[in-house]
């Protein structure tokens, strides 16, 4: 009892610490005006291309950022392909995701959707193509289902969609065990009646958001850092399956999936792995190709595997 209370306490504390959901994230970070016109978005997403993209964060408190967070990155993401972005902390992975979402525009170079500069599209319409889960998401004091669809529950269809998404992210069974099942109100306050989720459960609910949106572009920035390696592996397997070109019906859009993970074993499932180092995309290829190359990725992979084996032996 004491243990489980302490666990949920620390999880709640963590969730509070990471209390930055997309909305606050957007309002703090986005430097791009929301109310622009622009081209309508294409019916099908085929490619998302970074073309010699370099990026420096805008100046803060009058202080110019000298350092480039991204340097000459060129890469094309294809519909139906799953890409894992890996690299040490500060290597530019999250920055790349922020640029793809148009929270910022590149300092140099450009990003193209189906060959068209993303700055030409209506910003809101462009962002509607993207389902994201960030490492620092926030859950709200509303029901589990509403936390997934991110609006007040109005129709049975929305409820179905949320439940399916919870099933896909692996959260459904746990949510069904809450007092009012998926209609249980979540909270971070200790003194009211809502349920407080563990860090891992909260992450699965947050990932369900990007499934419920069913967007053609899925961007996941370390969505599983609170999960243990096995749970993370399972979550990645589901994500990979959902984005798998072979498994989507003919009328459905093949997804572009970009997933950041600090555990390389999870990224190994992706079609392509891109290794970032100090703002540059240094290596790209399948897990096998990069292992055979014996470069930075192979080195990191072997070191991580070794440290997991040591942990397991303790
Ligand atoms: P990663 O996600 O790979 O850990 P990031 O993309 O977050 O790396 O960071 C890349 C670089 O950009 C780092 O040097 C980081 O300090 C810097 N950076 C990240 N966010 C900001 C920001 N909002 N303002 C200024 N610099 C930032
Ligand atoms: Mg990051």
Coordinates of C-alpha atoms and ligand atoms in Angstrom, one line a residue:
X1 CA 0.0 0.0 0.0
X2 CA 2.7 2.4 1.1
X3 CA 4.8 1.4 -1.9
X4 CA 2.0 1.9 -4.4
X5 CA 1.2 5.3 -2.9
X6 CA 4.8 6.4 -3.1
X7 CA 5.0 5.2 -6.7
X8 CA 1.9 7.1 -7.8
X9 CA 3.1 10.1 -5.8
X10 CA 6.4 10.2 -7.7
X11 CA 4.7 9.5 -11.0
X12 CA 2.3 12.4 -10.4
X13 CA 5.2 14.5 -9.5
X14 CA 7.0 13.6 -12.7
X15 CA 3.9 14.2 -14.8
X16 CA 3.6 17.6 -13.1
X17 CA 7.2 18.3 -13.9
X18 CA 6.7 17.5 -17.5
X19 CA 3.5 19.6 -17.5
X20 CA 4.0 20.9 -21.0
X21 CA 1.4 19.6 -23.4
X22 CA 1.4 20.4 -27.1
X23 CA -0.8 23.5 -26.5
X24 CA 1.5 25.1 -24.0
X25 CA 4.5 23.8 -26.0
X26 CA 3.1 25.5 -29.1
X27 CA 2.2 28.8 -27.4
X28 CA 5.6 29.0 -25.7
X29 CA 7.7 27.8 -28.6
X30 CA 6.0 28.6 -31.8
X31 CA 7.4 31.7 -33.4
X32 CA 5.2 31.4 -36.5
X33 CA 2.0 33.4 -36.7
X34 CA -1.1 31.0 -36.7
X35 CA -3.4 33.1 -38.9
X36 CA -1.7 32.8 -42.2
X37 CA -3.5 31.8 -45.4
X38 CA -1.7 29.4 -47.7
X39 CA -2.2 26.5 -50.0
X40 CA -4.6 23.7 -49.0
X41 CA -2.9 20.5 -48.0
X42 CA -2.5 17.6 -50.5
X43 CA -4.9 14.7 -50.4
X44 CA -2.2 12.1 -49.9
X45 CA 1.1 12.5 -48.2
X46 CA 3.9 10.9 -50.2
X47 CA 7.2 12.4 -49.1
X48 CA 8.5 14.8 -46.5
X49 CA 12.0 16.0 -47.5
X50 CA 14.6 18.0 -45.6
X51 CA 16.7 19.8 -48.1
X52 CA 20.1 21.0 -46.7
X53 CA 18.4 22.2 -43.6
X54 CA 20.4 24.2 -41.0
X55 CA 18.8 25.7 -37.9
X56 CA 19.8 28.1 -35.1
X57 CA 17.3 28.8 -32.4
X58 CA 16.1 32.4 -32.3
X59 CA 17.8 34.8 -30.0
X60 CA 16.7 34.7 -26.4
X61 CA 16.7 37.7 -24.0
X62 CA 18.6 39.6 -26.7
X63 CA 21.2 37.0 -26.7
X64 CA 22.0 35.5 -30.1
X65 CA 22.3 31.8 -30.4
X66 CA 25.6 31.2 -32.2
X67 CA 25.4 27.4 -32.2
X68 CA 23.6 25.6 -35.0
X69 CA 21.2 22.9 -33.6
X70 CA 21.0 21.4 -37.1
X71 CA 23.7 21.5 -39.8
X72 CA 23.1 20.7 -43.5
X73 CA 20.6 17.9 -42.9
X74 CA 19.2 16.3 -46.1
X75 CA 16.9 13.4 -45.9
X76 CA 13.6 12.2 -47.4
X77 CA 10.9 10.4 -45.4
X78 CA 8.5 8.2 -47.5
X79 CA 4.9 7.2 -46.8
X80 CA 4.9 3.6 -45.6
X81 CA 8.4 3.8 -44.1
X82 CA 9.3 4.0 -40.4
X83 CA 12.3 5.9 -39.4
X84 CA 14.1 5.8 -36.1
X85 CA 16.0 8.9 -35.1
X86 CA 18.8 8.1 -32.7
X87 CA 21.8 9.9 -31.2
X88 CA 23.1 11.3 -27.9
X89 CA 21.3 14.0 -25.9
X90 CA 21.6 17.4 -27.6
X91 CA 22.3 15.9 -31.0
X92 CA 19.3 17.7 -32.6
X93 CA 16.6 15.0 -32.7
X94 CA 13.8 17.0 -31.0
X95 CA 14.8 20.1 -33.0
X96 CA 14.3 18.1 -36.2
X97 CA 10.9 17.1 -35.1
X98 CA 10.0 20.7 -34.2
X99 CA 11.0 21.9 -37.6
X100 CA 8.9 19.2 -39.3
X101 CA 5.9 20.4 -37.2
X102 CA 6.7 24.0 -38.2
X103 CA 7.2 25.2 -34.7
X104 CA 10.2 26.9 -36.3
X105 CA 11.3 27.4 -39.9
X106 CA 14.8 26.4 -41.0
X107 CA 17.5 29.1 -40.8
X108 CA 18.8 27.8 -44.1
X109 CA 17.5 25.2 -46.5
X110 CA 13.9 24.0 -46.7
X111 CA 11.4 21.3 -45.9
X112 CA 9.2 20.0 -48.7
X113 CA 5.9 18.1 -48.5
X114 CA 5.3 16.2 -51.7
X115 CA 7.9 18.5 -53.2
X116 CA 6.2 21.8 -52.0
X117 CA 7.8 24.0 -49.4
X118 CA 5.8 23.6 -46.2
X119 CA 5.8 27.3 -45.6
X120 CA 3.4 27.6 -48.6
X121 CA 0.7 25.6 -46.8
X122 CA -1.9 26.9 -44.4
X123 CA -0.2 26.3 -41.1
X124 CA -3.1 24.8 -39.2
X125 CA -4.0 22.6 -42.1
X126 CA -0.4 21.4 -42.3
X127 CA -0.2 20.6 -38.6
X128 CA -3.5 18.7 -38.9
X129 CA -1.5 16.1 -41.0
X130 CA 0.7 15.4 -38.0
X131 CA 0.1 13.2 -34.9
X132 CA 2.7 13.8 -32.2
X133 CA 3.6 12.6 -28.8
X134 CA 6.3 14.4 -26.9
X135 CA 8.3 13.3 -24.0
X136 CA 6.9 16.1 -22.0
X137 CA 3.1 15.7 -22.5
X138 CA 0.4 16.6 -20.0
X139 CA -2.7 14.8 -19.0
X140 CA -5.7 16.9 -18.1
X141 CA -8.4 16.7 -15.4
X142 CA -10.9 15.0 -17.7
X143 CA -11.8 11.4 -18.5
X144 CA -9.3 9.0 -20.0
X145 CA -11.3 9.0 -23.2
X146 CA -11.3 12.8 -23.4
X147 CA -7.6 12.8 -22.7
X148 CA -7.2 10.7 -25.8
X149 CA -9.4 12.7 -28.2
X150 CA -8.4 16.0 -26.5
X151 CA -11.9 17.4 -26.5
X152 CA -15.2 16.9 -24.8
X153 CA -16.7 13.6 -25.6
X154 CA -19.7 14.1 -27.8
X155 CA -20.3 11.1 -30.0
X156 CA -20.2 7.3 -29.7
X157 CA -17.8 7.3 -32.7
X158 CA -15.3 9.4 -30.7
X159 CA -15.5 7.0 -27.8
X160 CA -14.9 4.0 -30.1
X161 CA -12.0 5.8 -31.7
X162 CA -10.4 6.5 -28.3
X163 CA -11.0 3.0 -27.1
X164 CA -9.3 1.5 -30.2
X165 CA -6.4 3.9 -29.8
X166 CA -6.0 2.9 -26.1
X167 CA -6.0 -0.7 -27.2
X168 CA -3.3 0.0 -29.8
X169 CA -1.1 1.9 -27.4
X170 CA -1.4 -1.0 -24.8
X171 CA -3.3 1.1 -22.2
X172 CA -6.8 -0.2 -22.5
X173 CA -6.6 -3.1 -20.1
X174 CA -5.2 -1.0 -17.3
X175 CA -7.7 1.8 -17.9
X176 CA -10.6 -0.7 -17.7
X177 CA -9.4 -1.5 -14.2
X178 CA -9.9 2.1 -13.0
X179 CA -13.0 2.8 -10.9
X180 CA -15.1 4.1 -13.8
X181 CA -13.0 2.4 -16.6
X182 CA -12.2 4.7 -19.5
X183 CA -14.6 7.3 -18.2
X184 CA -12.5 7.8 -15.0
X185 CA -11.5 11.4 -14.5
X186 CA -7.7 11.7 -14.4
X187 CA -6.0 14.2 -12.1
X188 CA -2.7 15.3 -10.7
X189 CA -4.2 16.7 -7.5
X190 CA -4.1 14.4 -4.5
X191 CA -7.0 15.8 -2.6
X192 CA -9.8 15.1 -5.1
X193 CA -11.3 11.9 -6.3
X194 CA -9.7 11.5 -9.7
X195 CA -7.2 8.7 -10.6
X196 CA -3.5 9.3 -10.8
X197 CA -1.7 7.2 -13.4
X198 CA 1.8 5.8 -13.2
X199 CA 4.3 7.3 -15.5
X200 CA 4.2 4.4 -17.9
X201 CA 0.4 4.3 -18.0
X202 CA 0.3 8.1 -18.6
X203 CA 2.7 7.7 -21.5
X204 CA 0.5 5.0 -23.2
X205 CA -2.5 7.3 -22.9
X206 CA -0.5 10.1 -24.5
X207 CA 0.6 7.8 -27.3
X208 CA -3.0 6.8 -27.9
X209 CA -3.6 10.5 -28.8
X210 CA -1.5 10.1 -31.9
X211 CA -3.2 6.9 -32.9
X212 CA -6.7 8.4 -32.3
X213 CA -5.9 11.3 -34.6
X214 CA -5.0 8.8 -37.4
X215 CA -2.8 11.4 -39.1
X216 CA -0.7 10.5 -42.1
X217 CA 2.5 11.7 -40.4
X218 CA 3.3 10.3 -36.9
X219 CA 6.1 11.9 -34.9
X220 CA 7.0 10.3 -31.6
X221 CA 9.7 11.9 -29.5
X222 CA 10.8 9.4 -26.8
X223 CA 7.2 8.5 -26.0
X224 CA 8.3 5.6 -23.9
X225 CA 11.1 6.8 -21.6
X226 CA 9.1 5.9 -18.5
X227 CA 8.5 2.3 -19.6
X228 CA 10.8 -0.5 -18.9
X229 CA 12.7 -2.0 -21.9
X230 CA 10.3 -4.8 -22.4
X231 CA 7.2 -2.6 -22.3
X232 CA 8.9 -0.1 -24.6
X233 CA 9.8 -2.9 -27.1
X234 CA 6.1 -3.9 -27.1
X235 CA 4.9 -0.4 -27.6
X236 CA 7.3 0.0 -30.5
X237 CA 6.2 -3.2 -32.1
X238 CA 2.6 -1.9 -32.1
X239 CA 3.6 1.5 -33.4
X240 CA 5.6 -0.2 -36.2
X241 CA 2.7 -2.5 -37.1
X242 CA 0.3 0.4 -37.2
X243 CA 2.5 2.3 -39.6
X244 CA 3.4 -0.7 -41.7
X245 CA 2.7 -0.2 -45.3
X246 CA 1.6 -3.8 -45.8
X247 CA -1.0 -3.7 -43.2
X248 CA -3.0 -0.6 -44.2
X249 CA -5.9 -1.1 -46.6
X250 CA -5.8 0.3 -50.1
X251 CA -8.0 3.3 -49.3
X252 CA -6.0 4.1 -46.3
X253 CA -3.1 6.5 -46.3
X254 CA 0.3 4.9 -45.7
X255 CA 1.9 6.7 -42.9
X256 CA 5.2 8.4 -42.5
X257 CA 6.4 7.4 -39.0
X258 CA 9.4 9.1 -37.3
X259 CA 10.3 7.8 -33.9
X260 CA 13.0 9.0 -31.5
X261 CA 14.3 6.6 -28.9
X262 CA 17.3 6.6 -26.7
X263 CA 17.1 2.8 -26.5
X264 CA 18.7 1.6 -29.8
X265 CA 17.2 -1.9 -29.5
X266 CA 13.7 -0.4 -30.1
X267 CA 14.8 1.6 -33.1
X268 CA 16.3 -1.5 -34.7
X269 CA 12.8 -2.4 -35.9
X270 CA 12.5 0.6 -38.1
X271 CA 13.0 0.5 -41.9
X272 CA 15.7 3.1 -41.6
X273 CA 17.8 4.4 -38.8
X274 CA 19.2 7.9 -38.9
X275 CA 22.0 8.7 -36.5
X276 CA 22.3 12.4 -35.4
X277 CA 25.5 13.7 -33.9
X278 CA 26.1 17.4 -33.0
X279 CA 23.3 18.5 -35.4
X280 CA 24.4 16.5 -38.3
X281 CA 22.9 13.3 -39.8
X282 CA 26.0 11.2 -39.7
X283 CA 24.7 7.8 -40.6
X284 CA 21.6 6.3 -42.2
X285 CA 20.6 2.8 -43.2
X286 CA 19.0 -0.4 -41.8
X287 CA 20.2 -1.8 -38.5
X288 CA 22.2 -4.4 -40.3
X289 CA 23.8 -1.9 -42.7
X290 CA 24.8 0.3 -39.8
X291 CA 26.2 -2.6 -37.7
X292 CA 28.3 -3.7 -40.7
X293 CA 29.6 -0.2 -41.2
X294 CA 31.0 -0.4 -37.7
X295 CA 30.6 3.4 -37.3
X296 CA 29.1 5.5 -34.6
X297 CA 25.8 3.6 -34.5
X298 CA 27.4 0.2 -34.2
X299 CA 29.6 1.5 -31.4
X300 CA 26.6 3.0 -29.5
X301 CA 24.6 -0.2 -30.0
X302 CA 27.3 -2.5 -28.7
X303 CA 27.9 -0.2 -25.6
X304 CA 24.2 -0.2 -24.8
X305 CA 23.7 -3.9 -25.2
X306 CA 26.7 -4.4 -22.9
X307 CA 25.3 -2.1 -20.2
X308 CA 21.9 -3.9 -20.4
X309 CA 23.6 -7.2 -20.0
X310 CA 25.5 -5.9 -17.0
X311 CA 22.2 -4.6 -15.5
X312 CA 20.6 -7.9 -16.0
X313 CA 23.4 -9.7 -14.3
X314 CA 23.1 -7.6 -11.1
Ligands
LIG1 P1 18.0 16.0 -28.7 O1 16.6 15.9 -28.8 O2 18.8 15.1 -29.7 O3 18.5 15.7 -27.3 P2 17.7 18.8 -29.1 O4 17.2 18.9 -30.5 O5 16.8 19.0 -28.0 O6 18.5 17.5 -28.9 O7 18.9 19.9 -28.9 C1 19.8 20.2 -29.9 C2 20.6 21.5 -29.5 O8 19.7 22.6 -29.5 C3 21.2 21.4 -28.1 O9 22.5 22.0 -28.2 C4 20.2 22.2 -27.3 O10 20.9 22.7 -26.2 C5 19.7 23.2 -28.2 N1 18.3 23.6 -27.9 C6 17.3 22.8 -27.8 N2 16.1 23.6 -27.6 C7 16.5 24.9 -27.5 C8 15.8 26.1 -27.3 N3 14.5 26.1 -27.1 N4 16.6 27.2 -27.4 C9 17.9 27.2 -27.6 N5 18.6 26.1 -27.8 C10 17.9 24.9 -27.8
LIG2 MG1 15.0 15.4 -27.4

